[in-house]
mmCIF file of C-alpha atoms and ligand atoms in Angstrom:
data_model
loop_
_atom_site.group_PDB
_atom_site.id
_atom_site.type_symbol
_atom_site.label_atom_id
_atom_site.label_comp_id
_atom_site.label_asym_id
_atom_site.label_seq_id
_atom_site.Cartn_x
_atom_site.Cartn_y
_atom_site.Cartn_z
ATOM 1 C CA UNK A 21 4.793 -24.175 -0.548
ATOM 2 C CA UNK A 22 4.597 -22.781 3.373
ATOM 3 C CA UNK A 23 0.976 -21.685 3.711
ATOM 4 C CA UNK A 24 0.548 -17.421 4.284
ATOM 5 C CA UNK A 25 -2.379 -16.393 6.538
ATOM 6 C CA UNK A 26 -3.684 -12.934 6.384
ATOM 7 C CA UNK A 27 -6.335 -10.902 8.629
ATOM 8 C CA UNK A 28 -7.142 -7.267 7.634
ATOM 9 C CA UNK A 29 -8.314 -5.391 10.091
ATOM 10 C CA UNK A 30 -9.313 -1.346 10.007
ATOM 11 C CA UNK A 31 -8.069 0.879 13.032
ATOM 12 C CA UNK A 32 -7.766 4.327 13.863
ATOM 13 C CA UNK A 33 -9.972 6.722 11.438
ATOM 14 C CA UNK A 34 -9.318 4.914 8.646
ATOM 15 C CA UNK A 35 -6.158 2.627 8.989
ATOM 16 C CA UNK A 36 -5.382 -0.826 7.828
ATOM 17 C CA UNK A 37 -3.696 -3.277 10.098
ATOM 18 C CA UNK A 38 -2.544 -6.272 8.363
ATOM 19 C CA UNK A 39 -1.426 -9.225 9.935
ATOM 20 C CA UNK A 40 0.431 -12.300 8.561
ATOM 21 C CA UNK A 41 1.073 -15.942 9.958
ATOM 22 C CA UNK A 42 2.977 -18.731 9.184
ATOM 23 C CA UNK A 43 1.736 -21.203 11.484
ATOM 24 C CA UNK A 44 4.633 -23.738 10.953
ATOM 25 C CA UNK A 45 7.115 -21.703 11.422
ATOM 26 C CA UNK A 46 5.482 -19.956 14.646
ATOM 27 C CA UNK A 47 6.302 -16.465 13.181
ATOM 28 C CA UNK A 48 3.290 -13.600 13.249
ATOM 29 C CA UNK A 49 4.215 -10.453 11.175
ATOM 30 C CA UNK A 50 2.161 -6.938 12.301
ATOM 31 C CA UNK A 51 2.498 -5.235 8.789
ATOM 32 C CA UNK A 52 2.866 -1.793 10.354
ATOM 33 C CA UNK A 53 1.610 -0.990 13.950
ATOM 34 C CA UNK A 54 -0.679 2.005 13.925
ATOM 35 C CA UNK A 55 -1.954 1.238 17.334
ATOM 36 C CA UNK A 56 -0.956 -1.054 19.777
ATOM 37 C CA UNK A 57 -4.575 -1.582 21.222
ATOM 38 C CA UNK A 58 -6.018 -2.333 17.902
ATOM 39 C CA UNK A 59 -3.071 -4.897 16.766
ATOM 40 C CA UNK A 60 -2.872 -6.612 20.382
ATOM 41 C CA UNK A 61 -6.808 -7.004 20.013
ATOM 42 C CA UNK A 62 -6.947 -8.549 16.461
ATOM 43 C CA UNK A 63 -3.942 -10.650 17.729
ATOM 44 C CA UNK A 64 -5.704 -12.195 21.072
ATOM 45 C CA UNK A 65 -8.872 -12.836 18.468
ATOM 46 C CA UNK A 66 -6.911 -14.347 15.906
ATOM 47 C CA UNK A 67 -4.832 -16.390 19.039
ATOM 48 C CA UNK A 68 -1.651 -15.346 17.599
ATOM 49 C CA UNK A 69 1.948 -14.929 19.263
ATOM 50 C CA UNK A 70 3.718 -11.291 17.811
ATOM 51 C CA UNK A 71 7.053 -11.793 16.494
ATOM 52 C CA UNK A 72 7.770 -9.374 14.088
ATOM 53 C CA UNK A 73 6.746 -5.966 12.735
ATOM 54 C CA UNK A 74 7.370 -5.011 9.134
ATOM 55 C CA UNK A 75 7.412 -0.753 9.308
ATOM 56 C CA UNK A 76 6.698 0.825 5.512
ATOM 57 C CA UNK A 77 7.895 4.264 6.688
ATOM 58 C CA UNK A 78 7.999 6.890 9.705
ATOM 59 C CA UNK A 79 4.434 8.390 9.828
ATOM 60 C CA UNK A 80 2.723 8.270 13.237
ATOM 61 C CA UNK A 81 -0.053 5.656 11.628
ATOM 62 C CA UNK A 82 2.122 2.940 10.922
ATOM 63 C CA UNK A 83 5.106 3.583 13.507
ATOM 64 C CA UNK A 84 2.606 4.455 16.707
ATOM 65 C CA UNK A 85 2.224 0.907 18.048
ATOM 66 C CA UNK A 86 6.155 -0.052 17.613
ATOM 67 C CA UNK A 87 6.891 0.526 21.383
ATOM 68 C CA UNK A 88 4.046 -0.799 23.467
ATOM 69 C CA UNK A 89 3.986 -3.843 20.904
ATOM 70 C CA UNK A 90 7.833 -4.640 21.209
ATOM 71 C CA UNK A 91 7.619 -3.858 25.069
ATOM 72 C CA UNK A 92 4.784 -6.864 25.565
ATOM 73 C CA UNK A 93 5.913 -9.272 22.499
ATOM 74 C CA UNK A 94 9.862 -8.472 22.488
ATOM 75 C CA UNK A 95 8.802 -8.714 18.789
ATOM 76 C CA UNK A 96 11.901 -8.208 16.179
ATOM 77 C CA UNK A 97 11.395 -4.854 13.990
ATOM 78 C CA UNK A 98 11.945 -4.260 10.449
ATOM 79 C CA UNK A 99 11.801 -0.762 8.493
ATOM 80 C CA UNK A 100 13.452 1.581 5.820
ATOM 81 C CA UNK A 101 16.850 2.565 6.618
ATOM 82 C CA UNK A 102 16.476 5.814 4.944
ATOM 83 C CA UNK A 103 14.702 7.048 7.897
ATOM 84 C CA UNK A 104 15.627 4.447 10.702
ATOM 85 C CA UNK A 105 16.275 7.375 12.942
ATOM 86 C CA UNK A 106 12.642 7.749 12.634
ATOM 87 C CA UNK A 107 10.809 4.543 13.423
ATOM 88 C CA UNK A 108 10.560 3.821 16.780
ATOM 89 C CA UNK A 109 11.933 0.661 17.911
ATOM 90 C CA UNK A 110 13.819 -0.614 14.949
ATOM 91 C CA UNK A 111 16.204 -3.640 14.968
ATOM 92 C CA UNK A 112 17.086 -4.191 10.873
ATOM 93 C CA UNK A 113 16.966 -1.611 8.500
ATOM 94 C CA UNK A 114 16.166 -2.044 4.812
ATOM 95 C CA UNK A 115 16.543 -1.245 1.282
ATOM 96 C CA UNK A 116 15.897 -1.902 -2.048
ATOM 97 C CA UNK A 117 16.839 -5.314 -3.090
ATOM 98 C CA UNK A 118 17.327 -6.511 0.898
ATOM 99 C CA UNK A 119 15.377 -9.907 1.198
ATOM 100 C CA UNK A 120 15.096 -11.888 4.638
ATOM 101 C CA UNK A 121 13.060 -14.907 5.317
ATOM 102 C CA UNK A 122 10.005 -15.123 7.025
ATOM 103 C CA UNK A 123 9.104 -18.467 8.155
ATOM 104 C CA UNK A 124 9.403 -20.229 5.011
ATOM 105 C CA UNK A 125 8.620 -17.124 2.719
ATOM 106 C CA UNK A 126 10.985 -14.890 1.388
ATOM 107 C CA UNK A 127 10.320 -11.729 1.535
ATOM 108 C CA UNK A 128 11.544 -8.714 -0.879
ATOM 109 C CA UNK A 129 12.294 -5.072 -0.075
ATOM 110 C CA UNK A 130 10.909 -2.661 -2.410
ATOM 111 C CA UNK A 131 12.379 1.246 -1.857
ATOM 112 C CA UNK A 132 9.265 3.284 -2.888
ATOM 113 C CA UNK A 133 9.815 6.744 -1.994
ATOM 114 C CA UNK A 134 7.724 9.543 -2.574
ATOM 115 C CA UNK A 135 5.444 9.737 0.111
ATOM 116 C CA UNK A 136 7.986 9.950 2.775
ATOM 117 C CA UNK A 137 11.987 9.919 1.365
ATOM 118 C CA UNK A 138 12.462 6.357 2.710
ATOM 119 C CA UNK A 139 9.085 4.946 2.060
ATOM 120 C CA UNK A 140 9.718 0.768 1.603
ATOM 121 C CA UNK A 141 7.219 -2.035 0.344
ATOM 122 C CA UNK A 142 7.462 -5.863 1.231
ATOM 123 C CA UNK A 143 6.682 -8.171 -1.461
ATOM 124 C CA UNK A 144 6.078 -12.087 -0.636
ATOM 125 C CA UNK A 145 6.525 -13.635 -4.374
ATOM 126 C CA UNK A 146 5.516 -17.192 -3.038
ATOM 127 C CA UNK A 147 2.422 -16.045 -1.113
ATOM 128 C CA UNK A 148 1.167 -13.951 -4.454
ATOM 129 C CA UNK A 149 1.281 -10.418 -2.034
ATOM 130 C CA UNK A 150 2.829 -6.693 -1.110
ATOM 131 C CA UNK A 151 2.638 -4.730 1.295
ATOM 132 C CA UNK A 152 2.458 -0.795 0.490
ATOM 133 C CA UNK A 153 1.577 1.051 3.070
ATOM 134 C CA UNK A 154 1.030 4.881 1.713
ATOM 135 C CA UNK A 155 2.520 4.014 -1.887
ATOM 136 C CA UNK A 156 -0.077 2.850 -3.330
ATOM 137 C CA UNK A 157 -3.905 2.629 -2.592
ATOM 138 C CA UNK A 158 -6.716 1.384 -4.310
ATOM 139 C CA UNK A 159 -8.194 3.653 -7.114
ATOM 140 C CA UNK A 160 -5.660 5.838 -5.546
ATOM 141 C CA UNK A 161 -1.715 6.625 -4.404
ATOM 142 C CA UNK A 162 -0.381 8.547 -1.703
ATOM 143 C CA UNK A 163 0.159 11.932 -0.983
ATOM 144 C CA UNK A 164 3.441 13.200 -2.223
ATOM 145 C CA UNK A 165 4.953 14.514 0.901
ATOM 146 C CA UNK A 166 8.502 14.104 1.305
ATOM 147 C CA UNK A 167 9.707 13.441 -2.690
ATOM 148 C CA UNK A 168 8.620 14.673 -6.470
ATOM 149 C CA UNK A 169 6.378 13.389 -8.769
ATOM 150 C CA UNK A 170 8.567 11.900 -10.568
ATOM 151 C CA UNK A 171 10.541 9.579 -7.662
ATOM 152 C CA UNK A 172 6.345 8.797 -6.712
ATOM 153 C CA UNK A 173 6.083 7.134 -10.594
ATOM 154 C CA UNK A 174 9.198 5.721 -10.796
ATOM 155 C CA UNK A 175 7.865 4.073 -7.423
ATOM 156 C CA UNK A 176 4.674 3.464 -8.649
ATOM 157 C CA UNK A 177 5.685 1.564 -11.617
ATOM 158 C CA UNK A 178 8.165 -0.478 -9.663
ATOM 159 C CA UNK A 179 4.929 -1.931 -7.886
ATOM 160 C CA UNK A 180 3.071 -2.005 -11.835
ATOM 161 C CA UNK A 181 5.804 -4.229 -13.026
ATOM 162 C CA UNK A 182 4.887 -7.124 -10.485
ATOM 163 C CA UNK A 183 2.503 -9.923 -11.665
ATOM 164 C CA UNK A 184 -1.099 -8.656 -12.147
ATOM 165 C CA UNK A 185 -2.192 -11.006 -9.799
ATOM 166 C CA UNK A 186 -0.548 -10.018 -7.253
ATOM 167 C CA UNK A 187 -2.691 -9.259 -3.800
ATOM 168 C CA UNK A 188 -1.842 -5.511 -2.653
ATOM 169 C CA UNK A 189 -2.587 -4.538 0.242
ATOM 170 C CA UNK A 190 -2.367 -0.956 1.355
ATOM 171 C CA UNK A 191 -2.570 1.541 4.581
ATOM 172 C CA UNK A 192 -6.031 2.955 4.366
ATOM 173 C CA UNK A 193 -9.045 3.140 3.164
ATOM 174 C CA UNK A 194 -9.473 5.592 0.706
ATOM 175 C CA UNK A 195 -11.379 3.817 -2.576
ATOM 176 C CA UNK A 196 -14.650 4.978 -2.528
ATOM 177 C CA UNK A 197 -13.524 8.985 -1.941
ATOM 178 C CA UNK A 198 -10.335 7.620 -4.729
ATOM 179 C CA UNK A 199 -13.170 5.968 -6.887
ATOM 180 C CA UNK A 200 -15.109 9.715 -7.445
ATOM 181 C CA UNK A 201 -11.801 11.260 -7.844
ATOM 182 C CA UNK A 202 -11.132 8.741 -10.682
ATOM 183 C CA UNK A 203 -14.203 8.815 -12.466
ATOM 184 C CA UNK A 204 -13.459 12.774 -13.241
ATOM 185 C CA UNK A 205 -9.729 12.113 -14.848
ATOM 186 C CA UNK A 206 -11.549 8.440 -16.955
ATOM 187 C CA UNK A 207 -15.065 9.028 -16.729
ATOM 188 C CA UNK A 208 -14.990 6.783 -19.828
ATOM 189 C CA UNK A 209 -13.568 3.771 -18.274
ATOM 190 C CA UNK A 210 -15.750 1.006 -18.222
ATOM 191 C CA UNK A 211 -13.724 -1.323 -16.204
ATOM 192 C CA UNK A 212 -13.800 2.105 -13.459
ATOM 193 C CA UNK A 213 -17.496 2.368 -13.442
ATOM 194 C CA UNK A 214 -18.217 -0.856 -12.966
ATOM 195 C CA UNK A 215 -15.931 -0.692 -9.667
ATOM 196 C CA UNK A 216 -17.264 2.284 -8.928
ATOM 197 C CA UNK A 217 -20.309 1.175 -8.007
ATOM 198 C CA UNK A 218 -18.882 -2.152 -6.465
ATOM 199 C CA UNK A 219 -17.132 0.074 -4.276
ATOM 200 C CA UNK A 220 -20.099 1.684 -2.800
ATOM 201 C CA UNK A 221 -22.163 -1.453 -2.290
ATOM 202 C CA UNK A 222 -18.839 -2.791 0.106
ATOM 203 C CA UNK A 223 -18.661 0.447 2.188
ATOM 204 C CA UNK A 224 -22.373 0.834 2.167
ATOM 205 C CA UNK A 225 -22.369 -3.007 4.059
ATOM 206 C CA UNK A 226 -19.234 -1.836 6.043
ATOM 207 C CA UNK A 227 -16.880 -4.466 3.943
ATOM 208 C CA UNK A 228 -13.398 -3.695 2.935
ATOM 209 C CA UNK A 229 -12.125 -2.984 -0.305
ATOM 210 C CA UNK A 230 -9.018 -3.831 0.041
ATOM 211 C CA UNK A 231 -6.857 -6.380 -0.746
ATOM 212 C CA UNK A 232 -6.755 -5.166 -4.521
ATOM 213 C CA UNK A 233 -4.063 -6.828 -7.433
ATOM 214 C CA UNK A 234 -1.974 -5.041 -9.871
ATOM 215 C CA UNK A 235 -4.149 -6.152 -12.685
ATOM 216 C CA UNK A 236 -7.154 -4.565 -11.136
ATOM 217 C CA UNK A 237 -5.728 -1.031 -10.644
ATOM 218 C CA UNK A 238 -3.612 -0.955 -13.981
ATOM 219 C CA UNK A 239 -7.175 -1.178 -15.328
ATOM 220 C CA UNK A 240 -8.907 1.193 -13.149
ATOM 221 C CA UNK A 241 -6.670 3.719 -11.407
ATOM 222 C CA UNK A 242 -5.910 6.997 -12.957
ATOM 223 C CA UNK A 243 -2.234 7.317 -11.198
ATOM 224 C CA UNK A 244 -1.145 4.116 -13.382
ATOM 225 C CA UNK A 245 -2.657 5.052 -16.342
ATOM 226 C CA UNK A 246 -0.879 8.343 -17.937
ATOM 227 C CA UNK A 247 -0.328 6.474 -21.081
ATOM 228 C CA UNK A 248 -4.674 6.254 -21.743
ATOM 229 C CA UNK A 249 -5.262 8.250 -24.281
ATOM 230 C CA UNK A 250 -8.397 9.723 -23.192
ATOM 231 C CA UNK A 251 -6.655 10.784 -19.440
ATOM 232 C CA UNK A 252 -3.965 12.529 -22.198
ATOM 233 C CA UNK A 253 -6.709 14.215 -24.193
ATOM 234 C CA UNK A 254 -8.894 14.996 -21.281
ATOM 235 C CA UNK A 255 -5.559 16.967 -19.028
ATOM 236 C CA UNK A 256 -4.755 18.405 -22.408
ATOM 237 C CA UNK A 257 -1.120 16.384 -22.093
ATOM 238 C CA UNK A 258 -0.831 14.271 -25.452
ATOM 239 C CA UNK A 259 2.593 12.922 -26.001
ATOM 240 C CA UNK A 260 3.834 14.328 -22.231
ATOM 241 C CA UNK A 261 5.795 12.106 -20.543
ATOM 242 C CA UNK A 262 4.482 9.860 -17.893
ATOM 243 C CA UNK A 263 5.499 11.301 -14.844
ATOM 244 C CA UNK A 264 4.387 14.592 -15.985
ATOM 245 C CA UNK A 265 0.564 13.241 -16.362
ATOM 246 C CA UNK A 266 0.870 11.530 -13.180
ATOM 247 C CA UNK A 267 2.088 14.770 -11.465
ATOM 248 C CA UNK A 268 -1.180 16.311 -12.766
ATOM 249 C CA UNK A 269 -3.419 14.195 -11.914
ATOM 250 C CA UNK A 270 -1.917 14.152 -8.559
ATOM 251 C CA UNK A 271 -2.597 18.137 -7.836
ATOM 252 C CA UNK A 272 -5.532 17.693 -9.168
ATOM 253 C CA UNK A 273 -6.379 14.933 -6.690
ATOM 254 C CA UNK A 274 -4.934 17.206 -3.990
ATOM 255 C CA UNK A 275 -7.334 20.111 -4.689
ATOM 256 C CA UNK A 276 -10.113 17.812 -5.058
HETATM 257 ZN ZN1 ZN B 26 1.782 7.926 5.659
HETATM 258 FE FE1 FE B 27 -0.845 6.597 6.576
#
């Protein structure tokens, strides 16, 4: 199996950059280029050669790097075809079910729209990781600009349905203010306490909390977890359908 190397790094106010290396195959992925500065510096740290950037969707935070990056790297750039016209740079749009090869890794296109109309996710089955961008977030999901509730869930559970172990790693972070949010929709979740409080021992020593898996958030965050009986009881919403809760406990989250 072709090894996957990963560095995290946060930019901007509270931006991810993600970068990803197959050093056999010479090929350096920028998962999203919210600033050029920022990505060219963890690149000349890590001593890594840009070749490609993989775009999740149009927004200013992932797309603002695309030009200055391909201008010094003549790096090759991937994004959502629904809104190619709006990411800067572009060379292959994508869709759901599109898979290309990186290196030796295959990777998967995932549509997830909801936050913007043409929002994608790349999923890496052999290296065990997605890519999310503003889909989902740990403890958390993203705003629902551009779609309804209801294309955000069906999006949402798309990224549920892949292995629990599964590394996700997402465009900000959000999980301590996501964590307080949760704790008023479950504040009987064990499992969401105990995170919690993990949560603010990382930020309060500057760490990350992100990557996080499937299995971790199906257990923990409120936006994947309509079906708990106590979120149902608590939002008054027994026996609503899914998407329904979900949409609730995404105002909510809004007017928090
Ligand atoms: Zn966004
Ligand atoms: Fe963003």
């Amino acid at each position: 199996m072709p090894k996957l190397e990963i560095h995290q790094f946060p930019c901007l106010s509270d931006n991810f950059g993600v970068l990803i290396r197959d050093a056999e195959a010479g090929v350096v992925a920028s998962i999203d280029a919210p600033d050029a500065k920022a990505v060219a510096a963890a690149l000349a740290t890590q001593g890594w050669r840009l070749t490609h950037i993989l775009t999740t969707h149009h927004h200013g935070d992932h797309t603002g790097g695309n030009l200055a990056l391909k201008g010094e790297t003549r790096c090759t750039i991937f994004g959502p075809r629904a809104e190619a016209a709006k990411v800067p740079g572009i060379d292959t749009a994508l869709g759901d079910g599109d898979a290309f090869k990186l290196g030796g890794h295959e990777v998967r296109v995932l549509d997830t729209p909801g936050h913007t109309a043409g929002h994608i996710s790349y999923w890496i089955p052999s290296a065990n990781v997605a890519f999310v961008g503003d889909t989902l977030f740990a403890i958390g999901c993203g705003r629902v600009i551009e779609g309804n509730h209801e294309m955000m869930w069906h999006s949402l559970q798309k990224l549920m349905g892949l292995p629990k172990e599964t590394a996700i790693y997402c465009g900000h972070e959000y999980t301590q203010a996501n964590a307080r949010f949760a704790l008023t929709i479950e504040p009987e979740n064990e499992a969401l306490q105990k995170r919690a409080k993990a949560v603010d021992q990382m930020r309060a020593t500057g760490k990350a909390t992100l990557p996080t898996t499937i299995g971790l958030e199906l257990e923990t965050n409120p936006f994947l977890r309509p079906d708990s009986p106590a979120i149902q009881k608590r939002l008054g919403m027994a026996g609503k359908p899914a998407w329904q809760i979900f949409g609730e406990i995404r105002e909510r989250k809004n007017r928090s």
